[in-house]
Amino acid sequence: RHFLHLKYPDHYAYTKKDVHKLIDCLQGISFIITTEKDMVRLREVIPPDIPVLYLMIKFEISTPNWQELILGL
């Protein structure tokens, strides 16, 4: 199996050149895996026949007294 790994910095602003490069790289690609945040931006430019799988981001505070820590109570 073949795969292509393209890496961009966090909060990267995709340019038209990036989008064209990505679309060129999609030849023979079965699906794309990305972050949930980037999926929103990429879904607009990726052809609809290519599935975009994404990693969900979950935020959870595990400290029982988190309100006291944040609010200074």
PDB file of N, CA and C in Angstrom:
ATOM      1  N   ARG A   1       0.839  -1.194   0.000  1.00  0.00           N
ATOM      2  CA  ARG A   1       0.000   0.000   0.000  1.00  0.00           C
ATOM      3  C   ARG A   1       0.871   1.240   0.000  1.00  0.00           C
ATOM      4  N   HIS A   2       0.411   2.248  -0.672  1.00  0.00           N
ATOM      5  CA  HIS A   2       1.155   3.494  -0.758  1.00  0.00           C
ATOM      6  C   HIS A   2       0.411   4.584  -0.009  1.00  0.00           C
ATOM      7  N   PHE A   3       1.160   5.506   0.532  1.00  0.00           N
ATOM      8  CA  PHE A   3       0.530   6.657   1.161  1.00  0.00           C
ATOM      9  C   PHE A   3       1.408   7.881   0.941  1.00  0.00           C
ATOM     10  N   LEU A   4       0.804   9.027   1.095  1.00  0.00           N
ATOM     11  CA  LEU A   4       1.500  10.295   0.934  1.00  0.00           C
ATOM     12  C   LEU A   4       1.276  11.099   2.205  1.00  0.00           C
ATOM     13  N   HIS A   5       2.353  11.613   2.767  1.00  0.00           N
ATOM     14  CA  HIS A   5       2.256  12.392   3.994  1.00  0.00           C
ATOM     15  C   HIS A   5       2.647  13.826   3.679  1.00  0.00           C
ATOM     16  N   LEU A   6       1.687  14.725   3.772  1.00  0.00           N
ATOM     17  CA  LEU A   6       1.961  16.152   3.610  1.00  0.00           C
ATOM     18  C   LEU A   6       1.790  16.788   4.980  1.00  0.00           C
ATOM     19  N   LYS A   7       2.765  17.554   5.402  1.00  0.00           N
ATOM     20  CA  LYS A   7       2.736  18.137   6.737  1.00  0.00           C
ATOM     21  C   LYS A   7       2.777  19.655   6.636  1.00  0.00           C
ATOM     22  N   TYR A   8       1.858  20.297   7.342  1.00  0.00           N
ATOM     23  CA  TYR A   8       1.811  21.745   7.383  1.00  0.00           C
ATOM     24  C   TYR A   8       1.814  22.188   8.850  1.00  0.00           C
ATOM     25  N   PRO A   9       2.329  23.378   9.136  1.00  0.00           N
ATOM     26  CA  PRO A   9       2.333  23.857  10.526  1.00  0.00           C
ATOM     27  C   PRO A   9       0.909  24.090  11.035  1.00  0.00           C
ATOM     28  N   ASP A  10       0.773  24.114  12.350  1.00  0.00           N
ATOM     29  CA  ASP A  10      -0.520  24.392  12.966  1.00  0.00           C
ATOM     30  C   ASP A  10      -0.988  25.793  12.575  1.00  0.00           C
ATOM     31  N   HIS A  11      -2.273  25.953  12.357  1.00  0.00           N
ATOM     32  CA  HIS A  11      -2.903  27.223  11.959  1.00  0.00           C
ATOM     33  C   HIS A  11      -2.399  27.705  10.598  1.00  0.00           C
ATOM     34  N   TYR A  12      -1.993  26.785   9.767  1.00  0.00           N
ATOM     35  CA  TYR A  12      -1.469  27.128   8.447  1.00  0.00           C
ATOM     36  C   TYR A  12      -2.585  27.651   7.557  1.00  0.00           C
ATOM     37  N   ALA A  13      -2.300  28.720   6.855  1.00  0.00           N
ATOM     38  CA  ALA A  13      -3.261  29.290   5.904  1.00  0.00           C
ATOM     39  C   ALA A  13      -2.950  28.717   4.524  1.00  0.00           C
ATOM     40  N   TYR A  14      -3.761  27.768   4.064  1.00  0.00           N
ATOM     41  CA  TYR A  14      -3.529  27.124   2.773  1.00  0.00           C
ATOM     42  C   TYR A  14      -3.629  28.146   1.656  1.00  0.00           C
ATOM     43  N   THR A  15      -2.667  28.095   0.740  1.00  0.00           N
ATOM     44  CA  THR A  15      -2.669  28.981  -0.417  1.00  0.00           C
ATOM     45  C   THR A  15      -3.258  28.237  -1.618  1.00  0.00           C
ATOM     46  N   LYS A  16      -3.521  28.967  -2.688  1.00  0.00           N
ATOM     47  CA  LYS A  16      -4.012  28.330  -3.912  1.00  0.00           C
ATOM     48  C   LYS A  16      -2.986  27.327  -4.435  1.00  0.00           C
ATOM     49  N   LYS A  17      -1.711  27.670  -4.300  1.00  0.00           N
ATOM     50  CA  LYS A  17      -0.649  26.768  -4.735  1.00  0.00           C
ATOM     51  C   LYS A  17      -0.697  25.458  -3.936  1.00  0.00           C
ATOM     52  N   ASP A  18      -0.936  25.555  -2.631  1.00  0.00           N
ATOM     53  CA  ASP A  18      -1.053  24.360  -1.788  1.00  0.00           C
ATOM     54  C   ASP A  18      -2.221  23.495  -2.244  1.00  0.00           C
ATOM     55  N   VAL A  19      -3.330  24.136  -2.530  1.00  0.00           N
ATOM     56  CA  VAL A  19      -4.523  23.402  -2.944  1.00  0.00           C
ATOM     57  C   VAL A  19      -4.268  22.689  -4.264  1.00  0.00           C
ATOM     58  N   HIS A  20      -3.640  23.371  -5.210  1.00  0.00           N
ATOM     59  CA  HIS A  20      -3.326  22.746  -6.503  1.00  0.00           C
ATOM     60  C   HIS A  20      -2.368  21.568  -6.325  1.00  0.00           C
ATOM     61  N   LYS A  21      -1.374  21.736  -5.464  1.00  0.00           N
ATOM     62  CA  LYS A  21      -0.436  20.640  -5.195  1.00  0.00           C
ATOM     63  C   LYS A  21      -1.178  19.454  -4.583  1.00  0.00           C
ATOM     64  N   LEU A  22      -2.051  19.736  -3.647  1.00  0.00           N
ATOM     65  CA  LEU A  22      -2.819  18.676  -2.993  1.00  0.00           C
ATOM     66  C   LEU A  22      -3.700  17.949  -3.997  1.00  0.00           C
ATOM     67  N   ILE A  23      -4.394  18.679  -4.826  1.00  0.00           N
ATOM     68  CA  ILE A  23      -5.264  18.059  -5.825  1.00  0.00           C
ATOM     69  C   ILE A  23      -4.442  17.217  -6.807  1.00  0.00           C
ATOM     70  N   ASP A  24      -3.275  17.716  -7.206  1.00  0.00           N
ATOM     71  CA  ASP A  24      -2.390  16.934  -8.088  1.00  0.00           C
ATOM     72  C   ASP A  24      -1.962  15.631  -7.414  1.00  0.00           C
ATOM     73  N   CYS A  25      -1.734  15.679  -6.109  1.00  0.00           N
ATOM     74  CA  CYS A  25      -1.292  14.497  -5.360  1.00  0.00           C
ATOM     75  C   CYS A  25      -2.418  13.482  -5.141  1.00  0.00           C
ATOM     76  N   LEU A  26      -3.650  13.875  -5.387  1.00  0.00           N
ATOM     77  CA  LEU A  26      -4.790  13.000  -5.106  1.00  0.00           C
ATOM     78  C   LEU A  26      -4.986  11.896  -6.145  1.00  0.00           C
ATOM     79  N   GLN A  27      -4.224  11.938  -7.223  1.00  0.00           N
ATOM     80  CA  GLN A  27      -4.364  10.910  -8.254  1.00  0.00           C
ATOM     81  C   GLN A  27      -4.073   9.544  -7.640  1.00  0.00           C
ATOM     82  N   GLY A  28      -5.057   8.668  -7.631  1.00  0.00           N
ATOM     83  CA  GLY A  28      -4.888   7.332  -7.084  1.00  0.00           C
ATOM     84  C   GLY A  28      -5.053   7.238  -5.578  1.00  0.00           C
ATOM     85  N   ILE A  29      -5.366   8.340  -4.912  1.00  0.00           N
ATOM     86  CA  ILE A  29      -5.549   8.336  -3.458  1.00  0.00           C
ATOM     87  C   ILE A  29      -6.981   7.907  -3.139  1.00  0.00           C
ATOM     88  N   SER A  30      -7.136   7.002  -2.170  1.00  0.00           N
ATOM     89  CA  SER A  30      -8.460   6.496  -1.808  1.00  0.00           C
ATOM     90  C   SER A  30      -9.161   7.370  -0.789  1.00  0.00           C
ATOM     91  N   PHE A  31      -8.406   7.992   0.101  1.00  0.00           N
ATOM     92  CA  PHE A  31      -8.993   8.841   1.135  1.00  0.00           C
ATOM     93  C   PHE A  31      -7.914   9.738   1.733  1.00  0.00           C
ATOM     94  N   ILE A  32      -8.351  10.717   2.513  1.00  0.00           N
ATOM     95  CA  ILE A  32      -7.452  11.645   3.194  1.00  0.00           C
ATOM     96  C   ILE A  32      -7.730  11.558   4.687  1.00  0.00           C
ATOM     97  N   ILE A  33      -6.665  11.581   5.489  1.00  0.00           N
ATOM     98  CA  ILE A  33      -6.806  11.653   6.943  1.00  0.00           C
ATOM     99  C   ILE A  33      -6.209  12.977   7.397  1.00  0.00           C
ATOM    100  N   THR A  34      -6.967  13.714   8.189  1.00  0.00           N
ATOM    101  CA  THR A  34      -6.513  15.021   8.648  1.00  0.00           C
ATOM    102  C   THR A  34      -7.101  15.297  10.030  1.00  0.00           C
ATOM    103  N   THR A  35      -6.860  16.481  10.551  1.00  0.00           N
ATOM    104  CA  THR A  35      -7.471  16.867  11.821  1.00  0.00           C
ATOM    105  C   THR A  35      -8.872  17.402  11.555  1.00  0.00           C
ATOM    106  N   GLU A  36      -9.672  17.434  12.587  1.00  0.00           N
ATOM    107  CA  GLU A  36     -11.036  17.943  12.462  1.00  0.00           C
ATOM    108  C   GLU A  36     -11.028  19.397  11.998  1.00  0.00           C
ATOM    109  N   LYS A  37     -10.106  20.166  12.528  1.00  0.00           N
ATOM    110  CA  LYS A  37     -10.018  21.586  12.185  1.00  0.00           C
ATOM    111  C   LYS A  37      -9.691  21.772  10.700  1.00  0.00           C
ATOM    112  N   ASP A  38      -8.713  21.024  10.198  1.00  0.00           N
ATOM    113  CA  ASP A  38      -8.343  21.165   8.794  1.00  0.00           C
ATOM    114  C   ASP A  38      -9.369  20.555   7.851  1.00  0.00           C
ATOM    115  N   MET A  39     -10.125  19.575   8.327  1.00  0.00           N
ATOM    116  CA  MET A  39     -11.156  18.968   7.492  1.00  0.00           C
ATOM    117  C   MET A  39     -12.152  20.017   7.027  1.00  0.00           C
ATOM    118  N   VAL A  40     -12.493  20.943   7.900  1.00  0.00           N
ATOM    119  CA  VAL A  40     -13.465  21.983   7.544  1.00  0.00           C
ATOM    120  C   VAL A  40     -12.956  22.791   6.357  1.00  0.00           C
ATOM    121  N   ARG A  41     -11.676  23.137   6.370  1.00  0.00           N
ATOM    122  CA  ARG A  41     -11.110  23.925   5.268  1.00  0.00           C
ATOM    123  C   ARG A  41     -10.888  23.081   4.017  1.00  0.00           C
ATOM    124  N   LEU A  42     -10.408  21.862   4.211  1.00  0.00           N
ATOM    125  CA  LEU A  42     -10.085  21.017   3.060  1.00  0.00           C
ATOM    126  C   LEU A  42     -11.328  20.506   2.341  1.00  0.00           C
ATOM    127  N   ARG A  43     -12.392  20.272   3.065  1.00  0.00           N
ATOM    128  CA  ARG A  43     -13.617  19.739   2.457  1.00  0.00           C
ATOM    129  C   ARG A  43     -14.104  20.644   1.332  1.00  0.00           C
ATOM    130  N   GLU A  44     -13.802  21.928   1.418  1.00  0.00           N
ATOM    131  CA  GLU A  44     -14.244  22.878   0.393  1.00  0.00           C
ATOM    132  C   GLU A  44     -13.474  22.723  -0.918  1.00  0.00           C
ATOM    133  N   VAL A  45     -12.268  22.142  -0.870  1.00  0.00           N
ATOM    134  CA  VAL A  45     -11.442  22.082  -2.084  1.00  0.00           C
ATOM    135  C   VAL A  45     -11.182  20.663  -2.580  1.00  0.00           C
ATOM    136  N   ILE A  46     -11.451  19.669  -1.761  1.00  0.00           N
ATOM    137  CA  ILE A  46     -11.223  18.278  -2.145  1.00  0.00           C
ATOM    138  C   ILE A  46     -12.404  17.795  -2.976  1.00  0.00           C
ATOM    139  N   PRO A  47     -12.159  17.113  -4.072  1.00  0.00           N
ATOM    140  CA  PRO A  47     -13.267  16.572  -4.872  1.00  0.00           C
ATOM    141  C   PRO A  47     -14.188  15.700  -4.002  1.00  0.00           C
ATOM    142  N   PRO A  48     -15.495  15.785  -4.210  1.00  0.00           N
ATOM    143  CA  PRO A  48     -16.455  15.094  -3.349  1.00  0.00           C
ATOM    144  C   PRO A  48     -16.359  13.567  -3.376  1.00  0.00           C
ATOM    145  N   ASP A  49     -15.719  13.006  -4.387  1.00  0.00           N
ATOM    146  CA  ASP A  49     -15.623  11.545  -4.456  1.00  0.00           C
ATOM    147  C   ASP A  49     -14.471  10.983  -3.616  1.00  0.00           C
ATOM    148  N   ILE A  50     -13.675  11.857  -2.991  1.00  0.00           N
ATOM    149  CA  ILE A  50     -12.574  11.405  -2.139  1.00  0.00           C
ATOM    150  C   ILE A  50     -12.983  11.602  -0.678  1.00  0.00           C
ATOM    151  N   PRO A  51     -13.133  10.510   0.070  1.00  0.00           N
ATOM    152  CA  PRO A  51     -13.523  10.635   1.477  1.00  0.00           C
ATOM    153  C   PRO A  51     -12.437  11.350   2.291  1.00  0.00           C
ATOM    154  N   VAL A  52     -12.870  12.226   3.190  1.00  0.00           N
ATOM    155  CA  VAL A  52     -11.963  12.909   4.105  1.00  0.00           C
ATOM    156  C   VAL A  52     -12.262  12.394   5.506  1.00  0.00           C
ATOM    157  N   LEU A  53     -11.317  11.637   6.068  1.00  0.00           N
ATOM    158  CA  LEU A  53     -11.441  11.123   7.425  1.00  0.00           C
ATOM    159  C   LEU A  53     -10.697  12.081   8.341  1.00  0.00           C
ATOM    160  N   TYR A  54     -11.245  12.303   9.526  1.00  0.00           N
ATOM    161  CA  TYR A  54     -10.578  13.251  10.407  1.00  0.00           C
ATOM    162  C   TYR A  54     -10.536  12.748  11.844  1.00  0.00           C
ATOM    163  N   LEU A  55      -9.523  13.228  12.554  1.00  0.00           N
ATOM    164  CA  LEU A  55      -9.342  12.901  13.961  1.00  0.00           C
ATOM    165  C   LEU A  55     -10.115  13.929  14.779  1.00  0.00           C
ATOM    166  N   MET A  56     -11.049  13.453  15.586  1.00  0.00           N
ATOM    167  CA  MET A  56     -11.843  14.360  16.405  1.00  0.00           C
ATOM    168  C   MET A  56     -11.008  14.871  17.580  1.00  0.00           C
ATOM    169  N   ILE A  57     -11.217  16.123  17.908  1.00  0.00           N
ATOM    170  CA  ILE A  57     -10.510  16.746  19.019  1.00  0.00           C
ATOM    171  C   ILE A  57     -11.497  16.903  20.164  1.00  0.00           C
ATOM    172  N   LYS A  58     -11.119  16.402  21.320  1.00  0.00           N
ATOM    173  CA  LYS A  58     -11.990  16.480  22.489  1.00  0.00           C
ATOM    174  C   LYS A  58     -11.233  17.179  23.611  1.00  0.00           C
ATOM    175  N   PHE A  59     -11.897  18.098  24.255  1.00  0.00           N
ATOM    176  CA  PHE A  59     -11.309  18.835  25.360  1.00  0.00           C
ATOM    177  C   PHE A  59     -12.047  18.448  26.629  1.00  0.00           C
ATOM    178  N   GLU A  60     -11.281  18.051  27.622  1.00  0.00           N
ATOM    179  CA  GLU A  60     -11.901  17.650  28.882  1.00  0.00           C
ATOM    180  C   GLU A  60     -11.019  18.107  30.037  1.00  0.00           C
ATOM    181  N   ILE A  61     -11.646  18.722  31.021  1.00  0.00           N
ATOM    182  CA  ILE A  61     -10.924  19.142  32.220  1.00  0.00           C
ATOM    183  C   ILE A  61     -11.134  18.065  33.276  1.00  0.00           C
ATOM    184  N   SER A  62     -10.039  17.500  33.735  1.00  0.00           N
ATOM    185  CA  SER A  62     -10.159  16.379  34.658  1.00  0.00           C
ATOM    186  C   SER A  62      -9.990  16.773  36.125  1.00  0.00           C
ATOM    187  N   THR A  63      -9.672  18.013  36.392  1.00  0.00           N
ATOM    188  CA  THR A  63      -9.519  18.469  37.763  1.00  0.00           C
ATOM    189  C   THR A  63     -10.899  18.770  38.346  1.00  0.00           C
ATOM    190  N   PRO A  64     -11.245  18.147  39.487  1.00  0.00           N
ATOM    191  CA  PRO A  64     -12.576  18.344  40.049  1.00  0.00           C
ATOM    192  C   PRO A  64     -12.880  19.800  40.401  1.00  0.00           C
ATOM    193  N   ASN A  65     -11.899  20.543  40.820  1.00  0.00           N
ATOM    194  CA  ASN A  65     -12.160  21.935  41.239  1.00  0.00           C
ATOM    195  C   ASN A  65     -11.742  22.933  40.156  1.00  0.00           C
ATOM    196  N   TRP A  66     -11.975  22.603  38.905  1.00  0.00           N
ATOM    197  CA  TRP A  66     -11.552  23.451  37.792  1.00  0.00           C
ATOM    198  C   TRP A  66     -12.156  24.852  37.841  1.00  0.00           C
ATOM    199  N   GLN A  67     -13.387  24.957  38.332  1.00  0.00           N
ATOM    200  CA  GLN A  67     -14.025  26.270  38.387  1.00  0.00           C
ATOM    201  C   GLN A  67     -13.279  27.183  39.360  1.00  0.00           C
ATOM    202  N   GLU A  68     -12.835  26.624  40.454  1.00  0.00           N
ATOM    203  CA  GLU A  68     -12.062  27.414  41.411  1.00  0.00           C
ATOM    204  C   GLU A  68     -10.739  27.869  40.808  1.00  0.00           C
ATOM    205  N   LEU A  69     -10.095  26.984  40.061  1.00  0.00           N
ATOM    206  CA  LEU A  69      -8.822  27.337  39.448  1.00  0.00           C
ATOM    207  C   LEU A  69      -8.987  28.430  38.403  1.00  0.00           C
ATOM    208  N   ILE A  70     -10.030  28.344  37.602  1.00  0.00           N
ATOM    209  CA  ILE A  70     -10.232  29.308  36.513  1.00  0.00           C
ATOM    210  C   ILE A  70     -10.794  30.623  37.020  1.00  0.00           C
ATOM    211  N   LEU A  71     -11.782  30.542  37.889  1.00  0.00           N
ATOM    212  CA  LEU A  71     -12.465  31.738  38.352  1.00  0.00           C
ATOM    213  C   LEU A  71     -11.811  32.359  39.588  1.00  0.00           C
ATOM    214  N   GLY A  72     -10.852  31.646  40.172  1.00  0.00           N
ATOM    215  CA  GLY A  72     -10.186  32.164  41.350  1.00  0.00           C
ATOM    216  C   GLY A  72     -11.080  32.172  42.573  1.00  0.00           C
ATOM    217  N   LEU A  73     -12.013  31.261  42.627  1.00  0.00           N
ATOM    218  CA  LEU A  73     -12.938  31.201  43.786  1.00  0.00           C
ATOM    219  C   LEU A  73     -12.299  30.547  44.982  1.00  0.00           C
TER     220      LEU A  73
END
